[in-house]
Coordinates of N, CA and C in Angstrom, one line a residue:
X1 N 15.9 11.3 20.5 CA 14.8 11.2 19.7 C 14.8 9.9 19.2
X2 N 13.8 8.8 19.2 CA 13.8 7.6 18.7 C 13.0 7.4 17.3
X3 N 13.7 6.6 16.3 CA 13.0 6.7 15.5 C 12.5 5.0 14.8
X4 N 12.6 4.4 16.1 CA 12.2 3.2 16.0 C 10.4 2.9 16.1
X5 N 9.9 2.5 15.1 CA 8.6 2.2 15.1 C 8.2 1.2 16.0
X6 N 7.3 1.4 16.5 CA 6.5 0.2 17.4 C 5.0 -0.2 17.2
X7 N 5.3 -1.6 17.3 CA 3.4 -1.9 17.1 C 2.5 -2.0 18.0
X8 N 3.1 -1.5 19.2 CA 2.1 -1.7 20.3 C 1.1 -0.6 20.4
X9 N 0.9 0.2 19.2 CA -0.4 1.3 19.4 C -1.3 0.5 18.4
X10 N -0.7 -0.5 17.7 CA -1.4 -1.7 16.7 C -2.6 -2.4 17.6
X11 N -3.8 -2.4 17.4 CA -4.4 -3.5 18.2 C -4.7 -5.0 17.4
X12 N -4.7 -5.9 17.6 CA -5.2 -7.3 17.1 C -6.1 -6.5 16.1
X13 N -5.8 -7.4 14.5 CA -6.5 -7.1 13.4 C -7.8 -8.2 13.4
X14 N -9.0 -7.9 12.8 CA -9.8 -9.0 12.6 C -9.1 -10.0 11.6
X15 N -9.7 -11.3 12.0 CA -9.1 -11.9 10.8 C -10.1 -12.4 9.6
X16 N -9.8 -12.3 8.4 CA -10.1 -11.9 7.4 C -9.9 -13.1 6.2
X17 N -10.9 -13.6 5.4 CA -10.6 -14.4 4.6 C -9.7 -14.6 3.3
X18 N -9.3 -15.1 2.5 CA -8.3 -15.1 1.7 C -8.4 -13.9 0.5
X19 N -9.5 -13.8 -0.3 CA -10.0 -12.9 -0.9 C -9.8 -11.5 -0.4
X20 N -10.4 -11.2 0.8 CA -10.4 -10.2 1.6 C -8.4 -9.6 1.8
X21 N -7.8 -10.9 2.3 CA -6.5 -10.5 2.4 C -5.9 -9.9 1.4
X22 N -5.8 -10.6 0.3 CA -5.0 -10.2 -0.9 C -5.8 -9.0 -1.2
X23 N -7.0 -8.7 -1.3 CA -7.6 -7.1 -1.5 C -7.1 -6.2 -0.7
X24 N -6.9 -6.2 0.6 CA -6.4 -5.6 1.6 C -4.8 -5.3 1.4
X25 N -4.2 -6.2 1.1 CA -2.7 -6.2 0.7 C -2.6 -5.5 -0.4
X26 N -3.3 -5.8 -1.6 CA -3.1 -4.7 -3.0 C -3.5 -3.2 -2.5
X27 N -4.5 -3.2 -1.6 CA -4.7 -1.8 -1.4 C -3.6 -0.9 -0.5
X28 N -2.8 -1.8 0.0 CA -1.6 -0.9 1.0 C -0.5 -0.7 -0.3
X29 N -0.3 -1.7 -1.1 CA 0.4 -1.7 -1.9 C 0.3 -0.2 -3.0
X30 N -1.2 -0.1 -3.5 CA -1.6 0.9 -4.0 C -1.0 2.2 -3.1
X31 N -1.5 2.0 -1.9 CA -1.2 3.3 -1.3 C 0.1 3.7 -1.1
X32 N 1.2 2.8 -1.2 CA 2.5 3.0 -1.0 C 3.8 2.6 -2.2
X33 N 3.3 3.3 -3.6 CA 3.7 2.5 -5.0 C 5.5 2.7 -4.6
X34 N 5.9 3.3 -3.6 CA 7.2 3.2 -3.9 C 8.0 1.7 -3.4
X35 N 7.0 0.9 -2.6 CA 7.5 -0.4 -2.5 C 7.9 -1.0 -3.6
X36 N 6.9 -0.6 -4.7 CA 7.1 -1.9 -6.1 C 8.7 -1.1 -6.6
X37 N 8.8 0.2 -6.4 CA 10.0 0.7 -7.1 C 11.2 0.0 -6.0
X38 N 11.3 -0.2 -4.6 CA 12.3 -0.5 -3.9 C 12.3 -2.2 -4.4
X39 N 11.7 -2.8 -4.6 CA 11.7 -4.2 -5.1 C 12.2 -4.4 -6.3
X40 N 11.7 -3.4 -7.2 CA 12.3 -3.4 -8.5 C 13.9 -3.2 -8.4
X41 N 14.5 -2.2 -7.7 CA 15.8 -2.1 -7.3 C 16.3 -3.2 -7.3
X42 N 15.7 -4.1 -5.8 CA 16.8 -4.9 -5.2 C 16.6 -6.2 -6.4
X43 N 15.7 -6.2 -7.2 CA 15.9 -7.2 -8.2 C 17.0 -7.0 -9.3
X44 N 16.8 -5.9 -10.0 CA 17.6 -5.2 -10.5 C 19.1 -5.4 -10.0
X45 N 19.4 -5.4 -8.8 CA 20.6 -5.7 -8.6 C 21.6 -7.0 -8.6
X46 N 20.8 -7.5 -9.0 CA 21.2 -9.3 -9.4 C 22.1 -9.2 -10.8
X47 N 21.7 -8.1 -11.5 CA 22.6 -8.1 -12.8 C 24.3 -7.6 -12.6
X48 N 24.3 -7.1 -11.4 CA 25.6 -6.8 -10.9 C 26.5 -8.0 -11.1
X49 N 27.8 -7.6 -11.5 CA 28.5 -8.8 -12.0 C 29.2 -9.7 -10.8
X50 N 29.4 -10.9 -10.6 CA 30.1 -11.7 -9.9 C 29.2 -11.4 -8.7
X51 N 28.9 -10.6 -8.0 CA 28.1 -10.3 -6.8 C 26.7 -10.2 -6.8
X52 N 26.2 -10.1 -8.0 CA 25.0 -9.8 -8.2 C 23.9 -10.6 -7.2
X53 N 23.9 -11.7 -7.5 CA 23.0 -12.8 -6.7 C 22.8 -12.6 -5.1
X54 N 24.0 -12.6 -4.4 CA 24.1 -12.1 -3.0 C 23.8 -10.7 -2.8
X55 N 24.3 -9.8 -3.4 CA 23.9 -8.4 -3.2 C 22.3 -8.4 -3.3
X56 N 21.6 -8.9 -4.4 CA 20.2 -8.8 -4.3 C 19.6 -9.6 -3.7
X57 N 20.0 -10.8 -3.0 CA 19.4 -11.4 -1.5 C 19.4 -10.2 -0.5
X58 N 20.5 -9.6 -0.4 CA 20.7 -9.0 1.0 C 19.7 -7.5 1.0
X59 N 19.7 -7.2 -0.5 CA 18.6 -5.8 -0.6 C 17.2 -6.3 -0.6
X60 N 17.1 -7.4 -0.9 CA 15.8 -8.3 -1.2 C 15.1 -8.1 0.6
X61 N 15.9 -8.9 1.2 CA 15.6 -8.9 2.7 C 15.1 -7.5 3.3
X62 N 16.5 -6.4 3.1 CA 16.3 -4.9 3.3 C 14.8 -4.3 3.3
X63 N 14.5 -4.7 1.9 CA 13.4 -4.1 1.3 C 12.0 -4.6 1.7
X64 N 12.0 -6.2 2.1 CA 10.8 -6.8 2.6 C 10.8 -6.2 4.1
X65 N 11.7 -6.1 4.9 CA 11.8 -5.2 6.3 C 10.9 -3.9 6.0
X66 N 11.5 -3.1 5.0 CA 10.7 -1.9 4.7 C 9.3 -2.0 4.6
X67 N 9.0 -3.2 3.6 CA 7.3 -2.9 3.5 C 6.8 -3.5 4.5
X68 N 7.4 -4.3 5.4 CA 6.3 -4.5 6.8 C 6.4 -3.3 7.7
X69 N 7.5 -2.3 7.4 CA 7.0 -1.4 8.6 C 6.4 -0.6 8.0
X70 N 6.4 0.1 6.5 CA 5.6 0.8 6.0 C 4.1 0.5 5.9
X71 N 3.8 -1.1 6.2 CA 2.3 -1.5 6.3 C 2.4 -1.1 7.8
X72 N 3.0 -1.6 8.5 CA 2.7 -1.1 10.1 C 2.3 0.6 10.4
X73 N 3.2 1.0 9.8 CA 2.8 2.5 10.0 C 1.4 2.9 9.2
X74 N 1.0 2.4 8.2 CA -0.3 2.6 7.6 C -1.2 2.3 8.7
X75 N -1.4 1.1 9.1 CA -2.2 0.2 10.1 C -2.3 1.5 11.1
X76 N -1.2 2.1 11.7 CA -1.1 3.1 12.6 C -1.5 4.5 12.6
X77 N -1.9 4.4 11.0 CA -2.3 5.8 10.3 C -1.0 6.9 10.6
X78 N 0.3 6.3 10.4 CA 1.3 7.5 10.8 C 2.2 7.0 9.3
X79 N 2.2 8.2 9.0 CA 3.3 8.4 7.4 C 4.5 9.2 8.0
X80 N 5.7 8.3 7.6 CA 6.7 8.6 7.9 C 7.5 8.4 6.5
X81 N 9.0 9.2 6.5 CA 9.5 9.2 5.3 C 10.7 8.1 5.2
X82 N 11.1 7.8 4.1 CA 11.8 6.3 3.9 C 12.9 6.7 4.6
X83 N 13.5 7.4 5.3 CA 15.1 7.5 6.0 C 14.6 7.0 7.6
X84 N 13.1 7.1 7.9 CA 12.8 6.8 9.4 C 12.6 5.5 8.8
X85 N 11.9 4.8 7.8 CA 11.6 3.7 7.7 C 12.9 2.5 7.9
X86 N 13.8 3.0 6.8 CA 15.0 2.3 6.7 C 15.9 2.4 8.0
X87 N 15.9 3.5 8.9 CA 16.5 3.4 10.2 C 15.9 2.4 10.9
X88 N 14.6 2.1 11.1 CA 14.0 0.7 12.1 C 14.7 -0.3 11.3
X89 N 14.6 -0.4 10.1 CA 15.2 -1.9 9.6 C 16.2 -1.9 9.6
X90 N 17.5 -1.1 10.0 CA 18.4 -1.4 9.8 C 18.9 -1.8 11.3
X91 N 17.9 -1.0 12.5 CA 18.2 -1.7 13.6 C 17.8 -3.6 13.9
X92 N 17.2 -3.7 13.0 CA 16.9 -5.3 13.2 C 17.2 -5.9 12.0
X93 N 18.3 -5.4 11.2 CA 18.7 -6.2 9.9 C 19.4 -7.8 10.4
X94 N 20.4 -7.7 11.2 CA 21.0 -8.7 11.4 C 20.0 -10.2 11.9
X95 N 19.3 -9.5 12.4 CA 18.2 -10.8 13.0 C 17.5 -10.9 11.9
X96 N 16.9 -10.2 11.0 CA 16.2 -10.5 9.9 C 17.1 -11.2 8.8
X97 N 18.6 -10.7 8.7 CA 19.1 -11.6 7.9 C 19.2 -13.2 8.1
X98 N 19.3 -13.2 9.6 CA 19.5 -14.7 10.0 C 18.5 -15.5 9.9
X99 N 17.2 -14.8 10.1 CA 15.8 -15.4 10.0 C 15.7 -15.9 8.6
X100 N 15.9 -14.7 7.5 CA 16.0 -15.2 6.3 C 16.8 -16.2 5.8
X101 N 18.1 -16.6 6.2 CA 18.9 -17.6 5.7 C 18.4 -18.8 6.5
X102 N 17.9 -18.8 7.6 CA 17.3 -20.2 8.4 C 16.1 -20.5 7.8
X103 N 15.7 -19.5 7.2 CA 14.2 -19.9 6.8 C 14.4 -20.6 5.0
X104 N 15.2 -20.2 4.4 CA 15.6 -20.6 3.2 C 16.2 -21.9 3.4
X105 N 16.8 -22.1 4.2 CA 17.7 -23.3 4.3 C 16.6 -24.6 5.0
X106 N 16.0 -23.8 5.5 CA 14.5 -25.1 6.4 C 13.5 -25.2 5.2
X107 N 13.4 -24.5 3.9 CA 12.6 -24.7 2.9 C 13.2 -25.6 2.1
X108 N 14.7 -25.3 1.8 CA 15.4 -26.3 1.0 C 15.1 -27.8 1.2
X109 N 15.7 -28.0 2.7 CA 15.8 -28.9 3.3 C 14.4 -29.9 3.1
X110 N 13.3 -28.9 3.1 CA 11.9 -29.5 3.2 C 11.7 -30.1 1.7
X111 N 12.2 -29.3 0.7 CA 12.2 -29.7 -0.8 C 12.7 -30.4 -1.2
X112 N 14.1 -30.5 -0.4 CA 15.0 -31.8 -1.0 C 14.6 -33.3 -0.2
X113 N 13.6 -33.3 0.7 CA 13.1 -34.3 1.2 C 11.8 -35.1 0.6
X114 N 11.0 -33.9 0.3 CA 9.8 -34.2 -0.2 C 9.3 -32.6 -0.5
X115 N 8.7 -32.8 -1.5 CA 8.1 -31.4 -1.8 C 7.1 -30.7 -0.9
X116 N 6.1 -31.6 -0.5 CA 5.0 -31.1 0.3 C 5.4 -30.6 1.4
X117 N 6.4 -31.2 2.5 CA 7.0 -30.4 3.4 C 7.6 -29.1 3.3
X118 N 8.3 -29.1 2.2 CA 9.0 -27.7 1.8 C 8.0 -26.7 1.6
X119 N 6.8 -26.9 1.0 CA 5.8 -26.1 0.8 C 5.3 -25.8 1.9
X120 N 4.9 -26.8 3.2 CA 4.5 -26.5 4.1 C 5.3 -25.5 5.0
X121 N 6.3 -25.9 5.0 CA 7.5 -25.0 5.9 C 7.3 -23.5 5.4
X122 N 7.5 -23.5 3.9 CA 7.6 -22.3 3.3 C 6.4 -21.3 3.8
X123 N 5.1 -21.7 3.8 CA 4.0 -21.3 4.1 C 4.1 -21.1 5.5
X124 N 4.1 -21.9 6.4 CA 3.8 -21.6 8.0 C 5.0 -21.0 8.7
X125 N 6.2 -21.1 8.0 CA 7.3 -20.3 8.8 C 7.6 -18.7 7.9
X126 N 6.4 -18.3 7.1 CA 6.5 -17.1 6.5 C 6.6 -15.9 7.3
X127 N 5.6 -16.0 8.5 CA 5.5 -14.7 9.3 C 6.7 -14.6 10.3
X128 N 7.8 -15.4 10.1 CA 8.9 -15.2 11.0 C 9.7 -13.9 10.4
X129 N 9.7 -13.6 9.3 CA 10.4 -12.0 8.9 C 9.8 -11.3 9.6
X130 N 8.5 -11.3 9.6 CA 7.8 -9.7 9.9 C 8.1 -9.7 11.3
X131 N 8.0 -11.1 12.3 CA 8.3 -10.9 13.5 C 9.7 -10.4 13.8
X132 N 10.5 -10.7 12.8 CA 11.9 -10.3 13.1 C 12.1 -8.9 13.0
X133 N 11.1 -8.2 12.1 CA 11.2 -7.0 11.6 C 10.3 -6.0 12.5
X134 N 9.3 -6.4 13.1 CA 8.5 -5.7 14.0 C 8.5 -6.0 15.6
X135 N 9.3 -7.1 15.7 CA 9.3 -7.3 17.2 C 10.5 -7.1 17.7
X136 N 11.0 -7.4 18.8 CA 12.1 -7.3 19.8 C 12.6 -8.5 20.1
X137 N 12.6 -9.7 19.4 CA 13.0 -11.2 19.4 C 14.3 -11.1 18.7
X138 N 15.2 -12.1 19.2 CA 16.3 -12.7 18.4 C 15.9 -13.4 17.3
X139 N 16.7 -14.0 16.5 CA 16.1 -14.8 15.7 C 15.8 -16.1 16.0
X140 N 16.3 -16.6 16.8 CA 15.8 -17.9 17.3 C 14.4 -18.0 17.8
X141 N 14.0 -16.8 18.4 CA 12.9 -16.8 19.0 C 11.6 -16.0 17.7
X142 N 12.4 -15.3 17.0 CA 11.7 -15.2 16.0 C 10.9 -15.9 15.0
X143 N 11.8 -17.0 14.8 CA 11.7 -18.3 14.0 C 10.5 -19.1 14.8
X144 N 10.9 -19.2 16.2 CA 10.0 -19.7 17.0 C 8.4 -19.5 17.1
X145 N 8.5 -18.0 17.0 CA 7.0 -17.2 16.9 C 6.4 -17.3 15.8
X146 N 7.2 -17.0 14.6 CA 6.7 -16.8 13.3 C 6.1 -18.3 13.1
X147 N 6.8 -19.6 13.7 CA 6.4 -20.8 13.5 C 5.1 -20.9 13.9
X148 N 4.6 -20.6 15.2 CA 3.8 -20.5 16.2 C 2.6 -19.6 15.4
X149 N 2.4 -18.8 14.7 CA 1.6 -17.7 14.0 C 1.4 -18.4 13.0
X150 N 2.0 -19.4 12.2 CA 1.4 -19.9 11.0 C 0.6 -21.4 11.5
X151 N 0.3 -21.4 12.7 CA -0.3 -22.6 13.0 C -1.8 -21.8 12.9
X152 N -2.5 -22.9 12.1 CA -4.0 -22.3 11.8 C -4.2 -21.5 10.9
X153 N -3.0 -21.1 10.2 CA -3.2 -19.7 9.0 C -2.5 -20.5 7.8
X154 N -2.1 -21.5 7.7 CA -1.3 -22.5 6.5 C -2.2 -22.5 5.6
X155 N -3.8 -22.8 5.4 CA -4.3 -22.9 4.5 C -4.5 -21.6 4.0
X156 N -4.9 -20.2 5.0 CA -5.4 -19.1 4.1 C -4.0 -18.7 3.9
X157 N -2.9 -18.8 4.5 CA -1.5 -18.1 3.5 C -1.7 -18.6 2.5
X158 N -1.4 -20.3 2.6 CA -1.3 -20.8 1.4 C -2.1 -20.5 0.1
X159 N -3.6 -20.1 0.6 CA -4.3 -19.7 -0.5 C -4.0 -18.4 -1.0
X160 N -3.4 -17.6 -0.4 CA -2.7 -16.0 -0.6 C -1.7 -16.5 -1.5
X161 N -0.8 -17.2 -1.4 CA 0.3 -17.8 -2.3 C 0.0 -18.1 -3.3
X162 N -1.0 -18.7 -3.5 CA -1.5 -19.8 -4.7 C -2.4 -18.7 -5.6
X163 N -3.0 -17.8 -5.2 CA -4.1 -17.0 -5.7 C -3.0 -15.9 -6.5
X164 N -1.7 -15.3 -6.0 CA -0.9 -14.3 -6.0 C 0.0 -15.4 -7.1
X165 N 0.4 -16.4 -7.0 CA 1.0 -17.5 -7.8 C 0.3 -17.1 -9.3
X166 N -0.7 -17.7 -9.4 CA -1.7 -17.9 -10.6 C -1.9 -16.6 -11.2
X167 N -1.8 -15.4 -10.5 CA -2.0 -14.2 -11.3 C -0.8 -13.9 -12.0
X168 N 0.3 -14.3 -11.0 CA 1.6 -13.8 -11.5 C 1.8 -14.7 -12.7
X169 N 1.7 -15.8 -13.0 CA 1.6 -16.7 -13.9 C 1.2 -16.0 -15.3
X170 N -0.1 -15.7 -15.0 CA -0.9 -15.0 -16.0 C -0.5 -13.8 -16.7
X171 N 0.4 -12.8 -15.7 CA 1.1 -11.5 -15.9 C 2.1 -12.2 -16.9
X172 N 2.9 -12.9 -16.4 CA 4.3 -13.4 -17.3 C 3.8 -14.1 -18.4
X173 N 2.7 -14.5 -18.8 CA 2.3 -15.5 -20.0 C 1.9 -13.9 -20.8
X174 N 1.3 -12.9 -20.4 CA 1.1 -11.7 -20.9 C 2.2 -11.0 -21.5
X175 N 3.2 -10.7 -20.6 CA 4.5 -10.0 -20.8 C 5.2 -10.9 -22.3
X176 N 5.3 -12.3 -21.8 CA 5.8 -12.9 -23.1 C 5.3 -12.7 -24.5
X177 N 4.1 -12.7 -24.2 CA 3.5 -12.4 -25.5 C 3.8 -10.8 -26.1
X178 N 3.7 -9.9 -25.3 CA 4.0 -8.4 -25.7 C 5.6 -8.3 -26.0
X179 N 6.4 -9.2 -25.2 CA 7.6 -9.2 -25.5 C 8.9 -10.6 -25.0
X180 N 9.0 -11.2 -26.2 CA 10.0 -12.2 -26.0 C 11.1 -12.2 -25.1
X181 N 11.9 -10.8 -25.7 CA 13.1 -10.6 -24.9 C 13.1 -10.2 -23.5
X182 N 11.9 -9.8 -23.2 CA 11.7 -9.5 -21.6 C 11.4 -10.5 -20.6
X183 N 10.8 -11.6 -21.3 CA 10.6 -13.0 -20.9 C 11.7 -13.9 -20.8
X184 N 12.5 -13.8 -21.5 CA 13.7 -14.6 -21.7 C 15.0 -14.0 -21.2
X185 N 15.2 -12.7 -20.9 CA 16.0 -12.2 -20.2 C 16.1 -12.5 -18.8
X186 N 14.8 -12.4 -18.0 CA 14.7 -12.7 -17.1 C 14.2 -11.2 -16.1
X187 N 14.1 -10.3 -17.2 CA 13.4 -9.2 -16.5 C 11.8 -9.2 -16.0
X188 N 11.2 -10.1 -16.8 CA 9.9 -10.1 -16.5 C 9.4 -10.6 -14.8
X189 N 10.3 -11.5 -14.9 CA 10.5 -12.1 -13.2 C 10.6 -11.1 -12.3
X190 N 11.6 -10.2 -12.5 CA 12.3 -9.4 -11.8 C 10.8 -8.3 -12.1
X191 N 9.8 -7.7 -12.8 CA 9.1 -6.9 -12.5 C 8.0 -7.2 -12.0
X192 N 7.6 -8.7 -12.4 CA 6.8 -9.1 -11.4 C 6.7 -9.5 -10.0
X193 N 8.2 -9.9 -9.7 CA 8.0 -10.0 -8.2 C 8.0 -8.3 -7.4
X194 N 8.4 -7.7 -8.6 CA 8.3 -5.9 -7.8 C 6.5 -5.8 -7.6
X195 N 6.0 -6.3 -8.3 CA 4.6 -5.7 -8.0 C 3.8 -6.6 -7.0
X196 N 4.2 -8.3 -7.1 CA 3.3 -9.0 -6.3 C 4.2 -9.6 -5.3
X197 N 5.6 -9.1 -4.8 CA 6.5 -9.3 -3.8 C 5.8 -8.3 -2.5
X198 N 5.4 -7.2 -2.9 CA 5.0 -6.3 -1.8 C 3.4 -6.7 -1.2
X199 N 2.8 -7.1 -1.9 CA 1.4 -7.6 -2.0 C 1.5 -8.7 -0.9
X200 N 2.3 -9.8 -1.0 CA 2.9 -10.6 -0.1 C 2.9 -10.3 0.7
X201 N 3.8 -9.4 1.1 CA 4.4 -9.0 2.5 C 3.2 -8.1 3.3
X202 N 2.4 -7.3 2.4 CA 1.6 -6.9 3.4 C 0.7 -7.9 3.7
X203 N 0.1 -9.1 3.2 CA -0.4 -10.1 3.7 C 0.0 -10.6 4.7
X204 N 1.3 -11.1 4.9 CA 1.9 -11.8 5.8 C 1.9 -10.7 7.2
X205 N 2.1 -9.2 6.9 CA 1.9 -8.5 8.1 C 0.7 -8.4 8.5
X206 N -0.5 -8.6 7.7 CA -2.1 -8.8 8.4 C -1.9 -10.0 9.0
X207 N -1.7 -11.0 8.8 CA -1.8 -12.4 9.6 C -0.9 -12.1 11.0
X208 N 0.3 -11.0 10.5 CA 0.9 -10.9 12.0 C 0.2 -10.0 13.2
X209 N -0.4 -9.1 12.3 CA -1.2 -8.0 13.6 C -2.4 -8.8 13.9
X210 N -3.0 -9.9 13.1 CA -3.8 -10.9 13.7 C -3.7 -11.7 15.1
X211 N -2.2 -12.1 14.8 CA -1.9 -13.3 15.5 C -0.9 -12.9 16.7
X212 N -0.8 -11.7 16.7 CA -0.1 -11.3 17.9 C -0.8 -11.7 19.2
X213 N -0.1 -11.9 20.4 CA -0.7 -12.8 21.5 C -1.3 -11.5 22.5
X214 N -0.4 -10.5 22.4 CA -0.7 -9.1 23.4 C -1.4 -8.2 22.5
X215 N -2.2 -8.7 21.3 CA -2.9 -7.6 20.6 C -4.1 -6.9 21.7
X216 N -5.0 -8.0 22.5 CA -6.1 -7.5 23.2 C -5.6 -6.7 24.1
X217 N -4.5 -6.5 24.7 CA -4.0 -5.9 25.9 C -3.0 -4.1 25.1
X218 N -3.0 -4.3 24.0 CA -2.1 -3.0 23.4 C -2.8 -1.9 24.1
X219 N -2.0 -0.7 24.4 CA -2.7 0.6 24.5 C -2.8 1.4 23.2
X220 N -3.9 2.1 22.9 CA -4.0 3.0 21.4 C -3.3 4.5 22.0
X221 N -2.0 4.3 22.1 CA -1.0 5.6 22.4 C 0.0 5.1 21.1
X222 N 0.4 6.4 20.4 CA 0.9 6.6 19.5 C 2.6 6.8 20.3
X223 N 3.3 5.8 20.3 CA 4.8 6.2 21.2 C 6.1 6.4 20.0
X224 N 5.7 6.4 18.9 CA 6.9 6.6 17.9 C 6.4 8.1 17.9
X225 N 7.6 8.7 17.3 CA 7.6 10.3 17.1 C 7.1 10.7 15.6
X226 N 5.8 11.1 15.5 CA 5.0 11.4 14.3 C 5.8 12.5 13.8
X227 N 6.7 13.0 14.3 CA 7.3 14.1 13.3 C 8.6 13.8 12.8
X228 N 9.0 12.7 13.0 CA 10.1 11.9 12.2 C 9.5 11.8 10.7

């Protein structure tokens, strides 16, 4: 019995604007509040002495993968347990990890050269991890496909990132007013990332489903086992 989720049953989704994309993503997270808890745990791992930063990165990549799979399940109207979702992510984790490292290096290089190229790479290449998680390609092909999916979506994805960045900055200011200790210890960043991180992931997942080249040819059959 296979536990692997497939996106073959998901038809290409309609392209929507920035406001609708943020709203759609927020609804997906509201329907799956455990994503916030998972992102929070991944952030708190950074407080582990010595290896906290590395462990937090590894955990965050895994949790991002879970967010993409959960959103895919929601689009397919299929509810599965976290164990089944985690099993899917484990099968793709090495590819996801390689893509995440390459993504970070590419963005860092762009920021070192000039800030604008770094921001452009960060936005345009952002679908790559969704491709690595939900597709069946290797790391290099996932990066290439993610880069192509970003074509024509840079302004829209950039708008989503900007809107959520502004909202997160406002929320950070409010937390600083409520408790200066939370703001100065870095807990506010972890909490806010736990809230806004899944929303960004869901928005990217929507763009992924919009941009799949085979979307018009996909069958409407549920190929994963709904009993899992």
